[in-house]
mmCIF file of C-alpha atoms in Angstrom:
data_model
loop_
_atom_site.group_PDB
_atom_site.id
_atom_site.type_symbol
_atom_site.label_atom_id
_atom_site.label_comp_id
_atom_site.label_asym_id
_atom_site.label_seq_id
_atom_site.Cartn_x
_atom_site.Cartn_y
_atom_site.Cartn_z
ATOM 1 C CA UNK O 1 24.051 -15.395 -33.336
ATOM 2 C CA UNK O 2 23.309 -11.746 -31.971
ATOM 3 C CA UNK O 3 20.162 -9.885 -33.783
ATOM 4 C CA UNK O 4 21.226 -7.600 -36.198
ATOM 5 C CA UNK O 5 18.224 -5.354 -38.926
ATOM 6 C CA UNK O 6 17.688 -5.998 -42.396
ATOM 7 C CA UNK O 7 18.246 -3.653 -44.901
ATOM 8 C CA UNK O 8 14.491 -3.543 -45.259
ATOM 9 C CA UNK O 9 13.963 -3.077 -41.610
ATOM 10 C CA UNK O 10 16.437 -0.237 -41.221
ATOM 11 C CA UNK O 11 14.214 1.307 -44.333
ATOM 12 C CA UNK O 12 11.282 1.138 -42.705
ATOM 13 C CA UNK O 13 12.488 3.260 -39.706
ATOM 14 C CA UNK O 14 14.022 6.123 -42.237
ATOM 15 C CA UNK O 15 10.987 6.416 -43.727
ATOM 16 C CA UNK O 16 8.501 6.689 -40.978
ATOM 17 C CA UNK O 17 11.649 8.711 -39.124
ATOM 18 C CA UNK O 18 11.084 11.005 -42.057
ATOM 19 C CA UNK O 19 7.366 11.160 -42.822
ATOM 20 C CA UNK O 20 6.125 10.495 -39.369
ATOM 21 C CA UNK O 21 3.212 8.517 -41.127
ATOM 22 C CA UNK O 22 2.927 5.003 -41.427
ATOM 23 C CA UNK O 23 0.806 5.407 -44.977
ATOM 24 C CA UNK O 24 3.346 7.948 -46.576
ATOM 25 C CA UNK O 25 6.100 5.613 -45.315
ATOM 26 C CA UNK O 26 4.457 2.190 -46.495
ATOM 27 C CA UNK O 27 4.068 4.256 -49.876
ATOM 28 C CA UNK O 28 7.374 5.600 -50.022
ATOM 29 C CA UNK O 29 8.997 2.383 -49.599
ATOM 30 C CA UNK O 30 6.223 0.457 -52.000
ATOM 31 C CA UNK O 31 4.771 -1.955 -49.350
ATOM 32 C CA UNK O 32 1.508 -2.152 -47.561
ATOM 33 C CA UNK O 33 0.592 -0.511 -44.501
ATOM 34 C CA UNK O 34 0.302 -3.226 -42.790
ATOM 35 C CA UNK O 35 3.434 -4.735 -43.554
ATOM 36 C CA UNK O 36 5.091 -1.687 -43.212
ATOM 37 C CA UNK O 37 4.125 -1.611 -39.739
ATOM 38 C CA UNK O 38 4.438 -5.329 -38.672
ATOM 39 C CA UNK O 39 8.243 -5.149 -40.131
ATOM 40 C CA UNK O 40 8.711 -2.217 -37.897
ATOM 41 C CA UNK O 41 6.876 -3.680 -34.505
ATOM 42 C CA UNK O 42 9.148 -6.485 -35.001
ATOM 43 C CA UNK O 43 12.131 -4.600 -35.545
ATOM 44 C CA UNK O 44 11.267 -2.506 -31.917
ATOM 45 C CA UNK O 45 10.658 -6.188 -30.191
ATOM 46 C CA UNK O 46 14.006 -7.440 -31.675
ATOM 47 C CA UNK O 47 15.983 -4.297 -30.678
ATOM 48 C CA UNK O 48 14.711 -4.367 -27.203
ATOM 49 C CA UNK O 49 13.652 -0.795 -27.550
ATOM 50 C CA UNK O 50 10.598 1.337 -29.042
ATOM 51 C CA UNK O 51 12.209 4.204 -31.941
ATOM 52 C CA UNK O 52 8.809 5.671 -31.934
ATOM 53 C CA UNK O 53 5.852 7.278 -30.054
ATOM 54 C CA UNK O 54 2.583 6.680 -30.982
ATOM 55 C CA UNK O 55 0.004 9.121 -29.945
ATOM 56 C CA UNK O 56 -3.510 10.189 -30.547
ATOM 57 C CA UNK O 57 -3.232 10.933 -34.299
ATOM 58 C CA UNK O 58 0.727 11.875 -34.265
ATOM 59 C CA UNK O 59 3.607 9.958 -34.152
ATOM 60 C CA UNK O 60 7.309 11.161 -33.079
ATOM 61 C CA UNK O 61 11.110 9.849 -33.044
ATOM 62 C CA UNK O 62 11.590 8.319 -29.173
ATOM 63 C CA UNK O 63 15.153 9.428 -27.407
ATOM 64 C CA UNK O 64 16.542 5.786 -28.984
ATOM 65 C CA UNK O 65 14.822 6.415 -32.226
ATOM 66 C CA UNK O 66 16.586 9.718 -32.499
ATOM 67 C CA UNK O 67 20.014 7.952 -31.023
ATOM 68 C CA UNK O 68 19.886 5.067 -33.694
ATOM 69 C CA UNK O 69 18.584 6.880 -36.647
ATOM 70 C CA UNK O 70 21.736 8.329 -38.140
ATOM 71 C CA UNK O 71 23.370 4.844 -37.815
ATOM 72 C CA UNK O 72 20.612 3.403 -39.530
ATOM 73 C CA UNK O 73 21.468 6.276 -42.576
ATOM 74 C CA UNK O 74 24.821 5.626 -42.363
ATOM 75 C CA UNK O 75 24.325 1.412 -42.610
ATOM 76 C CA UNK O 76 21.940 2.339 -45.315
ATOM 77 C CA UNK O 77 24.502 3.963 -47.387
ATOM 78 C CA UNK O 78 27.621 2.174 -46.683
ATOM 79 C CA UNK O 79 25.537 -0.800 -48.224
ATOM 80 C CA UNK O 80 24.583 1.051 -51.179
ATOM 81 C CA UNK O 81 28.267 2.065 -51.264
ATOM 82 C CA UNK O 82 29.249 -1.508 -51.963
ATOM 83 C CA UNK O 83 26.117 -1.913 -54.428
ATOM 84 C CA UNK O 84 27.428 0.963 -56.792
ATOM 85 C CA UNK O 85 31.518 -0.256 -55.789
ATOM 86 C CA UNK O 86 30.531 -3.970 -57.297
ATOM 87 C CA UNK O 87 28.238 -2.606 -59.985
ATOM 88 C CA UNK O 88 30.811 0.134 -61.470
ATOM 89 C CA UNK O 89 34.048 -2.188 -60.849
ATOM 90 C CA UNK O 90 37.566 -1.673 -60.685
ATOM 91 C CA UNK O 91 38.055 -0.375 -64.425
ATOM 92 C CA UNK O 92 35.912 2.604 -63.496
ATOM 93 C CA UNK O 93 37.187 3.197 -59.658
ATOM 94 C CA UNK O 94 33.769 2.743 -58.399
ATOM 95 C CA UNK O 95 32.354 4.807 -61.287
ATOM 96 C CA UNK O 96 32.216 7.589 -59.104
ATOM 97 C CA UNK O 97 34.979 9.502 -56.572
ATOM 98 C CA UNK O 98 34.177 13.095 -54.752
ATOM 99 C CA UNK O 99 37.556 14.529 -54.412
ATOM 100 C CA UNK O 100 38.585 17.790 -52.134
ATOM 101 C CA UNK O 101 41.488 19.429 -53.344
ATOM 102 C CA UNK O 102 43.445 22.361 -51.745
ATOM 103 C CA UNK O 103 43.234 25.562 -53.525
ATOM 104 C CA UNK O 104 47.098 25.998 -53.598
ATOM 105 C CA UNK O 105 47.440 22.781 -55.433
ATOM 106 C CA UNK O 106 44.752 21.225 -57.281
ATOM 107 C CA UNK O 107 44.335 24.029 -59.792
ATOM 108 C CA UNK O 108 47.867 23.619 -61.220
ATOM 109 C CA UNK O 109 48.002 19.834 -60.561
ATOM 110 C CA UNK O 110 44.576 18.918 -61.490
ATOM 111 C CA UNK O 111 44.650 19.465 -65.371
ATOM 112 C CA UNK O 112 47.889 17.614 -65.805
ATOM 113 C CA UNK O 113 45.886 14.691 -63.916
ATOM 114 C CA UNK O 114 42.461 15.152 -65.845
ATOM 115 C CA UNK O 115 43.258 13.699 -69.371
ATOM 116 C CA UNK O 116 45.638 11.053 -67.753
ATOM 117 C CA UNK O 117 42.774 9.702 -65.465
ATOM 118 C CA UNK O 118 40.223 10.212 -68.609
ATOM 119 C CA UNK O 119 41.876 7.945 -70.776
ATOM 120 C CA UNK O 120 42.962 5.108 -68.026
ATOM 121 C CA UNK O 121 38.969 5.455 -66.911
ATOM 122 C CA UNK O 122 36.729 6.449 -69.074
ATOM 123 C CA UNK O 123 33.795 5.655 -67.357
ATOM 124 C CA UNK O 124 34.807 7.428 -64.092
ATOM 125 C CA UNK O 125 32.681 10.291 -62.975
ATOM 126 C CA UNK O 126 34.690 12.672 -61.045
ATOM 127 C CA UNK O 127 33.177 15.335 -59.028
ATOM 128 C CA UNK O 128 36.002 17.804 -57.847
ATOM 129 C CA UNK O 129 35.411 20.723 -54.952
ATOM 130 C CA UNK O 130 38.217 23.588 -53.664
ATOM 131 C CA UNK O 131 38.454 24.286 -50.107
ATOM 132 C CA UNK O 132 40.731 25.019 -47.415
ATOM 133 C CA UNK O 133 42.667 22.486 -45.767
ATOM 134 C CA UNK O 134 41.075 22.361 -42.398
ATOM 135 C CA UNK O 135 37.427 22.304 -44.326
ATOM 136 C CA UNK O 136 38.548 19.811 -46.770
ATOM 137 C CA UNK O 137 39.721 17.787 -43.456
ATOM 138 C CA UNK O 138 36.241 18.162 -42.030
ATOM 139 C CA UNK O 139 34.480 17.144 -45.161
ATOM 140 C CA UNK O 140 36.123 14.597 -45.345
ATOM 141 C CA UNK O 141 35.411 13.070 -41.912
ATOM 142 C CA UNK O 142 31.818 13.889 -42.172
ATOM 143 C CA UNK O 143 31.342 11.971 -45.719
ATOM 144 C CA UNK O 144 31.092 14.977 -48.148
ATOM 145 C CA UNK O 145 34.448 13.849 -49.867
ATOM 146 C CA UNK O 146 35.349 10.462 -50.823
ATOM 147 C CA UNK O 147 39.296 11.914 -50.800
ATOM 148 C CA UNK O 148 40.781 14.971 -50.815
ATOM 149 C CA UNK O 149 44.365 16.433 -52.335
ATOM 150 C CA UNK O 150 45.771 18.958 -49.386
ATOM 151 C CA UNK O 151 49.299 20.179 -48.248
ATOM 152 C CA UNK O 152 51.007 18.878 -44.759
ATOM 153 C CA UNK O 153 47.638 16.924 -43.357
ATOM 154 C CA UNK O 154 47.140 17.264 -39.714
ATOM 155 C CA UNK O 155 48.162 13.703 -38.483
ATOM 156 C CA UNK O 156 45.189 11.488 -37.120
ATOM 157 C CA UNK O 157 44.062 7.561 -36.288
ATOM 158 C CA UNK O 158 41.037 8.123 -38.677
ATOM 159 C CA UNK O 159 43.266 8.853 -42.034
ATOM 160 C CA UNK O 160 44.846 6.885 -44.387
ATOM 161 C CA UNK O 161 47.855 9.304 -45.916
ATOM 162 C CA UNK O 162 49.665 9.116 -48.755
ATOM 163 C CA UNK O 163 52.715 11.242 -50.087
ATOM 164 C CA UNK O 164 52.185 12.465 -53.425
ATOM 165 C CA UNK O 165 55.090 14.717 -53.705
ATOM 166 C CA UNK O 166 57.382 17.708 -52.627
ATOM 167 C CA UNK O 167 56.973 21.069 -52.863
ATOM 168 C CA UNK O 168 59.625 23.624 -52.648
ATOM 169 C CA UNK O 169 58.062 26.943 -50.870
ATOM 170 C CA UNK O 170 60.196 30.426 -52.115
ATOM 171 C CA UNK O 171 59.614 34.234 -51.571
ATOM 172 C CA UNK O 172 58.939 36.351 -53.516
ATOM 173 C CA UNK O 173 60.815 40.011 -53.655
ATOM 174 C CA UNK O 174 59.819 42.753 -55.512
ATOM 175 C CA UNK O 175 62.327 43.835 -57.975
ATOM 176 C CA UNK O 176 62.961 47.402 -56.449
ATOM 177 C CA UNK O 177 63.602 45.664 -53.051
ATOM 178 C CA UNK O 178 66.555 46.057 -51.024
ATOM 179 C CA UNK O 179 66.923 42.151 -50.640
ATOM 180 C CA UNK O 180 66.210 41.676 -54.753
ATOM 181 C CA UNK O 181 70.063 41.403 -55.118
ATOM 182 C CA UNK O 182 70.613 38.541 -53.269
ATOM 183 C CA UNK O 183 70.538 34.927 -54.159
ATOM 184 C CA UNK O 184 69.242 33.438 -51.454
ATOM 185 C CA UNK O 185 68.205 35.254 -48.468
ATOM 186 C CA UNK O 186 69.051 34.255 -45.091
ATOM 187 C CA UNK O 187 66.211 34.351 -42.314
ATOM 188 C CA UNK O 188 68.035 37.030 -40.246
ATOM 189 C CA UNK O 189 67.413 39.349 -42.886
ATOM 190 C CA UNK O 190 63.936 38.897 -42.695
ATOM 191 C CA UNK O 191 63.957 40.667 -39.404
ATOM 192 C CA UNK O 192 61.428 43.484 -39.750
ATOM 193 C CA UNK O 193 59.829 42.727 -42.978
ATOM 194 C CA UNK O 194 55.946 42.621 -43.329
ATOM 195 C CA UNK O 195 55.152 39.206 -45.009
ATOM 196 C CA UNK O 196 51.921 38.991 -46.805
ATOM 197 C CA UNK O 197 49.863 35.619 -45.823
ATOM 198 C CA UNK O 198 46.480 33.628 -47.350
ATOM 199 C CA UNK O 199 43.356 33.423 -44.581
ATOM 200 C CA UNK O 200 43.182 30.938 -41.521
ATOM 201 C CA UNK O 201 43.385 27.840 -42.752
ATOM 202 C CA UNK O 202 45.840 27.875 -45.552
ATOM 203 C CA UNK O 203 48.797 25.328 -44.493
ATOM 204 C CA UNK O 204 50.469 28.794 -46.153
ATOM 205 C CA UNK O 205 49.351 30.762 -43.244
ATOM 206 C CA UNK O 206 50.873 28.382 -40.750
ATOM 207 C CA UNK O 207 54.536 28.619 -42.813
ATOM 208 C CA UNK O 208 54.356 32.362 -42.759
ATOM 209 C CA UNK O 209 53.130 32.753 -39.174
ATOM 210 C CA UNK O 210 55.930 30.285 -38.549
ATOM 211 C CA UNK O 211 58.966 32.584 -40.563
ATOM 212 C CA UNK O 212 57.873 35.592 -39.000
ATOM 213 C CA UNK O 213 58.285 33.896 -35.174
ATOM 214 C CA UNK O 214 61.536 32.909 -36.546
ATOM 215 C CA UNK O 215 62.557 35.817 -38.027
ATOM 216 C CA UNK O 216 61.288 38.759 -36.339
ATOM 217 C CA UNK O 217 59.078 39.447 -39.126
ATOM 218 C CA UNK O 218 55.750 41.559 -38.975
ATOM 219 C CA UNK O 219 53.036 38.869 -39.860
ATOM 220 C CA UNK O 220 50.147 41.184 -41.652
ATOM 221 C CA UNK O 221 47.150 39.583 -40.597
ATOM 222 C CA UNK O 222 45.382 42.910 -42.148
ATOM 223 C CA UNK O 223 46.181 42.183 -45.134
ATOM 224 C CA UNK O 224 45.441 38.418 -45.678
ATOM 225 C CA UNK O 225 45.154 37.222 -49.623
ATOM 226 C CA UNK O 226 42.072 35.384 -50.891
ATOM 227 C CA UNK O 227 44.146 33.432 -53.274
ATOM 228 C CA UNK O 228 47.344 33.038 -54.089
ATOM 229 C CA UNK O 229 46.721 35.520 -57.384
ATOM 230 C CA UNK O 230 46.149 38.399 -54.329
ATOM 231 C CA UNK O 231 48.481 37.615 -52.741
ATOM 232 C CA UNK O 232 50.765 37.854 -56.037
ATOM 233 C CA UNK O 233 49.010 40.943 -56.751
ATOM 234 C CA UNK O 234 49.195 42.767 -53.333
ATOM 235 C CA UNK O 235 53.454 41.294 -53.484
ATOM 236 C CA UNK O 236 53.714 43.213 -56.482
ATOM 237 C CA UNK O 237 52.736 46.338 -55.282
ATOM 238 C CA UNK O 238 55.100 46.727 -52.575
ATOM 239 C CA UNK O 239 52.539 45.374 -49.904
ATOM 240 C CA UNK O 240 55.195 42.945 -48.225
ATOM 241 C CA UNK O 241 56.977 39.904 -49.008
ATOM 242 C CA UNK O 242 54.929 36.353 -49.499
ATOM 243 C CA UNK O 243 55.374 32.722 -49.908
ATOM 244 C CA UNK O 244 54.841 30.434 -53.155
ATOM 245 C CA UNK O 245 54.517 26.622 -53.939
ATOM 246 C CA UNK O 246 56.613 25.564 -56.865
ATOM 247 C CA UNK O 247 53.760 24.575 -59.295
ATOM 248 C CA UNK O 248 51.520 27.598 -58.527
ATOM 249 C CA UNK O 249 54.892 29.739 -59.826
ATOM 250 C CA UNK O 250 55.508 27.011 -63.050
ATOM 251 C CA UNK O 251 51.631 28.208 -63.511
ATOM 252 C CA UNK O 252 51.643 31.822 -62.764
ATOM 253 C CA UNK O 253 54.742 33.173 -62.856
ATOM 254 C CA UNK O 254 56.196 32.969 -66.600
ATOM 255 C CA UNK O 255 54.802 36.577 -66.673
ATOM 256 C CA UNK O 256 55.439 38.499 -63.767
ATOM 257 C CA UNK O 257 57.471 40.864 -64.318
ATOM 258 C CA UNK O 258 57.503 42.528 -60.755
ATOM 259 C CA UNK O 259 58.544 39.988 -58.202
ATOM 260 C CA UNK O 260 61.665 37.788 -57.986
ATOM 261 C CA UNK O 261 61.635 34.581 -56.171
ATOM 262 C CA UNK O 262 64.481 33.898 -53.595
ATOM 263 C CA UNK O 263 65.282 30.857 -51.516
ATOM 264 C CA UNK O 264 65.521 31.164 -47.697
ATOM 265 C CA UNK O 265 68.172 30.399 -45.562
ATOM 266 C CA UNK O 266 68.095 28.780 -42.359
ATOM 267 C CA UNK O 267 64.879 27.148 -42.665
ATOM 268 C CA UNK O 268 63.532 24.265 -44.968
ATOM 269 C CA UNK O 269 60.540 26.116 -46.692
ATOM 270 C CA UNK O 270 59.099 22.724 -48.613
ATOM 271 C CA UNK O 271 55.456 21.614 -47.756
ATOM 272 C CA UNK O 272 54.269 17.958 -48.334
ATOM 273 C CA UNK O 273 51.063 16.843 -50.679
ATOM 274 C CA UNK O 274 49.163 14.119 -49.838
ATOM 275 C CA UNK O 275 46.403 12.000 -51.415
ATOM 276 C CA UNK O 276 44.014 10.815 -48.469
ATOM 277 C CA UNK O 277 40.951 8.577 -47.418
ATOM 278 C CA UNK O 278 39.630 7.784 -44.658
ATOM 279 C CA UNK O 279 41.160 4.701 -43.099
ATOM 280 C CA UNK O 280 39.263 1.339 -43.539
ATOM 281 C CA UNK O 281 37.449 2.456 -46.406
ATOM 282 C CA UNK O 282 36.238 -0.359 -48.739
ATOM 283 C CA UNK O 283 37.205 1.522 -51.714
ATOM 284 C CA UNK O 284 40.935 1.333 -50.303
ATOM 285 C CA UNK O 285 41.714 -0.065 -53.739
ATOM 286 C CA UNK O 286 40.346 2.817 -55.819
ATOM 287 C CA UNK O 287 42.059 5.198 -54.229
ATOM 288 C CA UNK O 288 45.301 3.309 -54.256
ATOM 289 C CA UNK O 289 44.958 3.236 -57.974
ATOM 290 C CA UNK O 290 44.153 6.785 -58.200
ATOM 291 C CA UNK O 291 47.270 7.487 -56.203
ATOM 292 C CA UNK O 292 49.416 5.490 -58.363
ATOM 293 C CA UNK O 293 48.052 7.711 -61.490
ATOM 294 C CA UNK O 294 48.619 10.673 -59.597
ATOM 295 C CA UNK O 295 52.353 10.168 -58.937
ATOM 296 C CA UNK O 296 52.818 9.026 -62.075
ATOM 297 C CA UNK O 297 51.443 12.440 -63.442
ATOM 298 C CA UNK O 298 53.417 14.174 -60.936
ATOM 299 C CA UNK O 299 56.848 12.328 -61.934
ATOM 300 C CA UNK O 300 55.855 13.156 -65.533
ATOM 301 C CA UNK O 301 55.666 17.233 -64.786
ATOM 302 C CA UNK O 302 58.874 18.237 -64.871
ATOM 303 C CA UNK O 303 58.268 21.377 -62.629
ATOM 304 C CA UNK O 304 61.029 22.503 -60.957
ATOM 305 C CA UNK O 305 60.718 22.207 -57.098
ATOM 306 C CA UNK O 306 58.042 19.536 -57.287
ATOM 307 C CA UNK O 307 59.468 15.796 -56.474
ATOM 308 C CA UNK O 308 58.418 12.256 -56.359
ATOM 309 C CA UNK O 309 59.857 9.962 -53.801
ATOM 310 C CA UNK O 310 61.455 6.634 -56.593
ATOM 311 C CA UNK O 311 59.488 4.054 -55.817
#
């Protein structure tokens, strides 16, 4: 049977990696010097390979050392990872889940979910962050997020994506507009019109970029929204036209008085929402159950232009 560290070993090597001192590292890890660094010689002979450098009076991380360290971090915490999974149980989803969720989304989604999750686990600690897509993407490979909530995720090996619903897109017209008359309003029209966006890295940005190519639209890049309350704001005012999810206008648009909202023509403006981990994740199960809870909140919404695949 190949050679392969104990968990002791591997903490060994991330505390000397850290301290650079065999006593602090003994200490930090409550064992004696001297089995501290007999563990450790052993682990080197075993591996084939020295991790450190020891010199007159300092020690330093080897090319291997520095190589192997953040796998020995990352084997460190994927066992605690199953410690705290086993420990919390499935009545508490692993007691604790780091979720991204999409600015355009999660803040008119989220508090319909809250209560619902509350009550099915109450001893789930839930620690929620907004970002942009493509950051809540990149968290998400690098560890910061457990799962994240995002619009239309860009397709890739290392995901595991679920549909959580539908989401009708529509634009919106200020009232004294010469297109406010119209029921729905066909992309030709659009020919000309400056359309208001959100920043790089919006899935929102991508839609409008996409309408103006389509249209012949002017695509103001110089006057990119913040959130989708500027952009409402900056619509308002005459600025240009912009794009809206369906549950950001249930939310926000009961009292605008300024801005109609009109279907388009001639292209399907709907964007996709999806719950997602990263695939091969032991905690597969939790976030399977989360899902479920989450399209069951979704179903129970009743906001027009947000759907739930039966099922």
């Amino acid at each position: 049977m190949r050679f392969r560290p104990s968990p002791r070993q591997l903490e060994y090597f991330v505390a000397l990696a850290g301290s650079l001192h065999f006593g602090q590292a003994a200490a930090s890890c409550n064992v004696s010097q001297p089995t501290l660094s007999s563990q450790f010689r052993l682990l080197e002979d075993q591996l084939g390979s020295a991790l450190l450098e020891r010199g007159s009076g300092a020690i330093r991380l080897t090319a291997a050392g520095q190589r192997l360290l953040p796998l020995a971090r990352r084997a460190l915490e994927d066992l605690d990872e199953i410690v705290t999974a086993a420990q919390a149980g499935q009545a508490n989803l692993g007691g604790l889940i780091r979720l991204g969720v999409s600015p355009t989304f999660g803040p008119y989604f989220m508090p319909q979910l809250l209560p619902a999750l509350k009550s099915a686990y109450p001893g789930l600690e839930l620690y929620i962050r907004e970002d942009r897509p493509n950051s809540l993407e990149d968290g998400l490979a690098a560890g910061t997020f457990d799962c994240i909530l995002t619009p239309d995720i860009t397709p890739s090996d290392q995901w595991d994506a679920r549909v959580l619903c539908r989401e009708t897109v529509l634009l919106a017209v200020p009232r004294t507009h010469p297109l406010a008359g119209l029921e729905v309003v066909p992309v030709s029209l659009l020919k000309g019109e400056k359309l208001l966006a959100l920043g790089q890295g919006f899935r929102l940005y991508d839609d409008v970029q996409a309408l103006a190519r389509a249209a012949g639209a002017d695509f103001r890049r110089d006057y990119e929204g913040t959130s989708l309350d500027a952009l409402r704001q900056m619509a308002s005012i005459g600025m240009g036209l912009a794009l809206f999810p369906a549950a950001y206008i249930a939310s926000e648009f009961g009292k605008e008085p300024d801005l109609l909202l009109k279907r388009i023509e001639g292209m399907t403006m709907q964007r996709l929402i999806y719950l997602v981990w990263r695939r091969g994740s032991s905690r597969t199960d939790h976030f399977e159950k989360l899902l479920d809870l989450a399209l069951q909140t979704a179903r129970g919404m009743n906001v027009e232009g947000v759907s739930v695949e039966p099922g």
